[in-house]
Short mmCIF file of C-alpha atoms in Angstrom, two decimals:
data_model
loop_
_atom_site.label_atom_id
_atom_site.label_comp_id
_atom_site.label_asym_id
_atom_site.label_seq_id
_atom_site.Cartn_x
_atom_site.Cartn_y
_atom_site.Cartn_z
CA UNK D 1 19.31 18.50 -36.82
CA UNK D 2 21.59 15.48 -35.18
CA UNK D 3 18.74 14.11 -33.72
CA UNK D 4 19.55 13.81 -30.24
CA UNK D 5 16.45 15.03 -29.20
CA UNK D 6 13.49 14.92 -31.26
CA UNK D 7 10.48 17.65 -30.91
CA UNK D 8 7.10 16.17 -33.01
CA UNK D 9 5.62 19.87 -32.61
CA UNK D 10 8.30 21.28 -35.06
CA UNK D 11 7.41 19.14 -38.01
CA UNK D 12 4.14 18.60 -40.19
CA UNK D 13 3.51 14.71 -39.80
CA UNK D 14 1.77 12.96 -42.37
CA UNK D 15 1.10 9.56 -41.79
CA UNK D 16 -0.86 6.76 -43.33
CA UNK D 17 -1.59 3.60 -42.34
CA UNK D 18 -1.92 1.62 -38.75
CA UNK D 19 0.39 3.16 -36.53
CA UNK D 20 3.51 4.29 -38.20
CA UNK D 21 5.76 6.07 -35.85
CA UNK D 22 8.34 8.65 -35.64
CA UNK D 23 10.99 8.22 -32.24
CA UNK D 24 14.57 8.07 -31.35
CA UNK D 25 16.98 5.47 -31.50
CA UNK D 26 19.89 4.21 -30.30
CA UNK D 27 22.58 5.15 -32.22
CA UNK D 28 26.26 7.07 -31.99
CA UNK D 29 25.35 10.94 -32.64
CA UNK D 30 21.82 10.40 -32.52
CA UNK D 31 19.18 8.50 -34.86
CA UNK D 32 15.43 9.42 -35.79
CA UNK D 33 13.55 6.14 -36.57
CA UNK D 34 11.01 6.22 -39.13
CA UNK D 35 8.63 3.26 -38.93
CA UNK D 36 5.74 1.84 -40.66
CA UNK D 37 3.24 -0.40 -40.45
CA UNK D 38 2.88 -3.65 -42.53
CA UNK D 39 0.52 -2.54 -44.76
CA UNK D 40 1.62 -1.52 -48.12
CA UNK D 41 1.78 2.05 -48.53
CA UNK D 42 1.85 2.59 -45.07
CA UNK D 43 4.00 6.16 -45.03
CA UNK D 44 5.19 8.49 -42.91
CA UNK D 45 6.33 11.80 -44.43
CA UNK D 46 8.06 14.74 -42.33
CA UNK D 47 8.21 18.25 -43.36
CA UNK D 48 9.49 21.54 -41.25
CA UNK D 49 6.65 23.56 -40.08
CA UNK D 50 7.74 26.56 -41.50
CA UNK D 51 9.19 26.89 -44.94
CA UNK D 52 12.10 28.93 -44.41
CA UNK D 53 14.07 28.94 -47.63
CA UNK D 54 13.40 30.25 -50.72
CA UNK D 55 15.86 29.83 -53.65
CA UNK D 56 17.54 32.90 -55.51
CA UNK D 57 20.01 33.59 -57.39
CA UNK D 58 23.20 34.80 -56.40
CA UNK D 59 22.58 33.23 -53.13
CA UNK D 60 24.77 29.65 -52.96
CA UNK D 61 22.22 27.08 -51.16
CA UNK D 62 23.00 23.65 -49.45
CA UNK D 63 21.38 20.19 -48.42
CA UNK D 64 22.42 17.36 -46.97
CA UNK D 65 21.10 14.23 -45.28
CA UNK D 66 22.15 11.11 -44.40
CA UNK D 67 20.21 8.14 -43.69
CA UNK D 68 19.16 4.13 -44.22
CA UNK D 69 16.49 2.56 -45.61
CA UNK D 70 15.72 -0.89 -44.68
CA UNK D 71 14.05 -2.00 -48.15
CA UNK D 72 15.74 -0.27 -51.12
CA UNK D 73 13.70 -1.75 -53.51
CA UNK D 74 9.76 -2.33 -52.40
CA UNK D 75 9.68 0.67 -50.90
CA UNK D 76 9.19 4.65 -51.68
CA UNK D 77 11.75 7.81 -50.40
CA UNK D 78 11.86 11.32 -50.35
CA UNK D 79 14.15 14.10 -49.05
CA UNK D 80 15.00 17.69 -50.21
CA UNK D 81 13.56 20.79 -49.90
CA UNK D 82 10.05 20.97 -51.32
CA UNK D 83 7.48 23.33 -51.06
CA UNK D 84 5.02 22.55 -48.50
CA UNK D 85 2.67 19.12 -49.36
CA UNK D 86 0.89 16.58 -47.43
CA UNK D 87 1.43 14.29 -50.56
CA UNK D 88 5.62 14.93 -51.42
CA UNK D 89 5.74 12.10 -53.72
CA UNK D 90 3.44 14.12 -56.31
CA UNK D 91 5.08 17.84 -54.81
CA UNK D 92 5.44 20.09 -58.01
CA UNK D 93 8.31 22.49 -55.85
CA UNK D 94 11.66 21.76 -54.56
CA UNK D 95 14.78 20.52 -54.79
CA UNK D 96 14.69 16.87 -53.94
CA UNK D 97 15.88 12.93 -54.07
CA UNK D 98 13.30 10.87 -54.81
CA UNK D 99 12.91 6.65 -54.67
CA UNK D 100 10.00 5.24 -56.81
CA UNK D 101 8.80 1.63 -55.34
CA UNK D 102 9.39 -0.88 -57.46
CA UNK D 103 13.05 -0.38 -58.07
CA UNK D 104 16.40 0.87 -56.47
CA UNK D 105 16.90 3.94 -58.87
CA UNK D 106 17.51 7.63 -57.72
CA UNK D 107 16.42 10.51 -59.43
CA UNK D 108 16.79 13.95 -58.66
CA UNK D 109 14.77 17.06 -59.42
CA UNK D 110 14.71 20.61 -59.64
CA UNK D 111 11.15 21.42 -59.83
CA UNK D 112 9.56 25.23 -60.57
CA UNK D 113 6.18 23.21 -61.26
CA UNK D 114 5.58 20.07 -62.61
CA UNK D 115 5.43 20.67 -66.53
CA UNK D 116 7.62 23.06 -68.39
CA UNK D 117 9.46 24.16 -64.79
CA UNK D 118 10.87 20.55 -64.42
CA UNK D 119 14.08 19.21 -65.03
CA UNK D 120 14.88 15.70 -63.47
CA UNK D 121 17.56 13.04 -64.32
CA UNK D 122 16.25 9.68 -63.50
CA UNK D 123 18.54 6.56 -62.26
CA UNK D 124 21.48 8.47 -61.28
CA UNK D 125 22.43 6.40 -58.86
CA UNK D 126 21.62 3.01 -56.99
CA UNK D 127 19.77 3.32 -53.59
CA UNK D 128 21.41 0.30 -51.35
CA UNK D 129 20.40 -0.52 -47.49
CA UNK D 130 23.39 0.81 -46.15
CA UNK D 131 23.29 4.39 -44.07
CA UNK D 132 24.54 7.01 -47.06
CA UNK D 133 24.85 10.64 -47.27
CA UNK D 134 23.00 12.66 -49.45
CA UNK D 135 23.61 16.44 -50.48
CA UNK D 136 23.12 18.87 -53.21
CA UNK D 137 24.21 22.39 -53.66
CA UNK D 138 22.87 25.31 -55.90
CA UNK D 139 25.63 27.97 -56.82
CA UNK D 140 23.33 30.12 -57.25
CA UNK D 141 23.84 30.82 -60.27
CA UNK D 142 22.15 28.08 -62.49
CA UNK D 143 23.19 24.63 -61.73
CA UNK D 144 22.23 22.26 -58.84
CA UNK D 145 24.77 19.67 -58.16
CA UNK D 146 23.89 16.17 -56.44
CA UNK D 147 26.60 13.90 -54.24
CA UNK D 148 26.21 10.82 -52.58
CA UNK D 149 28.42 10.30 -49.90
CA UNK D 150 30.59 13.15 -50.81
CA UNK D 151 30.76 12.53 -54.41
CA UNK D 152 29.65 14.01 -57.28
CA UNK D 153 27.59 12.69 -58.88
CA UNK D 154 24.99 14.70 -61.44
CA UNK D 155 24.46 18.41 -62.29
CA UNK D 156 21.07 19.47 -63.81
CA UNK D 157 20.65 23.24 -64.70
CA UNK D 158 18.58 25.28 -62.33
CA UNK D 159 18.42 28.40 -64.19
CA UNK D 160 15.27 30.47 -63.91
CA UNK D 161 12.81 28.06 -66.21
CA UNK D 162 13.74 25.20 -63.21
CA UNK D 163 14.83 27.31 -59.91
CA UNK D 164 11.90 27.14 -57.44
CA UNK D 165 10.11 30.82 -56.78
CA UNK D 166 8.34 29.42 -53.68
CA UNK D 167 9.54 29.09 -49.97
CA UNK D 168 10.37 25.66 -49.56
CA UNK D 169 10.91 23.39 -46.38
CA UNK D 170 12.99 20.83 -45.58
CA UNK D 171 11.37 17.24 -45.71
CA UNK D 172 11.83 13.56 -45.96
CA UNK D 173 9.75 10.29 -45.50
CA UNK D 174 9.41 7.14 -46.64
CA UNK D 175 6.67 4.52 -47.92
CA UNK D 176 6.00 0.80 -47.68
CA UNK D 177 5.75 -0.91 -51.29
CA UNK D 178 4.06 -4.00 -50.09
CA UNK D 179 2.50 -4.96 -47.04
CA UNK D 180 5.46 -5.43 -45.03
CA UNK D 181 6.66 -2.97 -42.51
CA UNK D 182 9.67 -0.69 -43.67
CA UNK D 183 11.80 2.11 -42.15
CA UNK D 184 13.81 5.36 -42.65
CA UNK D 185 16.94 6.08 -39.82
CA UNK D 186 17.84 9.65 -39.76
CA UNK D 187 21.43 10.20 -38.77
CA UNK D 188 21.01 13.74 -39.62
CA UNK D 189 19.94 16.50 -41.92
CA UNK D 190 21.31 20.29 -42.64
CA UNK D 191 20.05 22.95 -45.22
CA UNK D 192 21.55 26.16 -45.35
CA UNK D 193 20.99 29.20 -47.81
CA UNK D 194 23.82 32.36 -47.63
CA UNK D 195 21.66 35.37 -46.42
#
């Protein structure tokens, strides 16, 4: 999705807080705009209607996104593809980037459930304000690999113990840390599984 149009119908909407909002932007090849209000933890979270892809093995899968946030430290993101969940910072399916409020750290997960099924590498990477790609691909085999902006940049196994059995959607959002209004541009976002 490029974003040059925008459909709200197509996407689960979870939103908390005084009037966050979801519209286009102004922008070369299309922007979603992600907006919240200035309360903290004020969130809007977006996920697919329909979760379309379930991972499996010997079938190579592929995610990428790439977007700005305007606070990278007092503020929350997520993006991936998690199983479905009004509440995606606690989701215990997916494959998924995650920002904790609080700090500028990226971790990464590949998440079966959220005990012995989990495998995460915390702080991989440092989340700045500038727009950045994000992408990961399984070969399905066992191993998810992350990039940012095209590099690599962590592997964490994804064998059978870790690989997701559920259908999964894509989804990203982001939430305020403190009780100033913060927001999430979409440039775009792509998953893609080999049938």
């Amino acid at each position: 999705n490029d974003f040059d149009t925008y459909l709200a119908s197509d996407w689960t909407i979870t939103n908390v807080g005084t009037t966050p909002s979801q519209a286009l932007t102004a922008g070369d090849g299309g922007l979603l705009l992600l907006t919240e209000a200035a309360t903290d933890d004020s969130s809007t979270f977006m996920q697919l209607k329909v979760a379309s892809f379930l991972p499996a093995a010997g079938k190579k899968m592929f995610f990428k996104i790439r977007c700005q946030l305007s606070d990278a430290t007092q503020s929350d993101m997520i993006f991936g593809l998690c199983g479905t969940d009004t509440s995606p910072l606690d989701d215990t399916d997916g494959i998924f980037f995650q920002k904790d409020d609080g700090d500028t750290h990226l971790d990464v997960y590949v998440k079966k459930d959220s005990t012995t099924g989990q495998n995460v590498a915390l702080d991989i990477a440092e989340v700045t304000t500038a727009m950045t790609s994000y992408g990961f691909y399984f070969d399905g085999s066992d191993t998810v690999a992350f990039f940012i902006n095209d590099v690599l940049i962590k592997k964490l196994d994804a064998s059978a113990a870790y690989l997701p059995d559920a259908n999964l959607a894509v989804l990203f959002g982001v939430q305020n840390g403190e009780a100033v209004a913060k927001t999430l541009t979409v440039d775009y976002i792509f998953a893609a599984k080999e049938r």
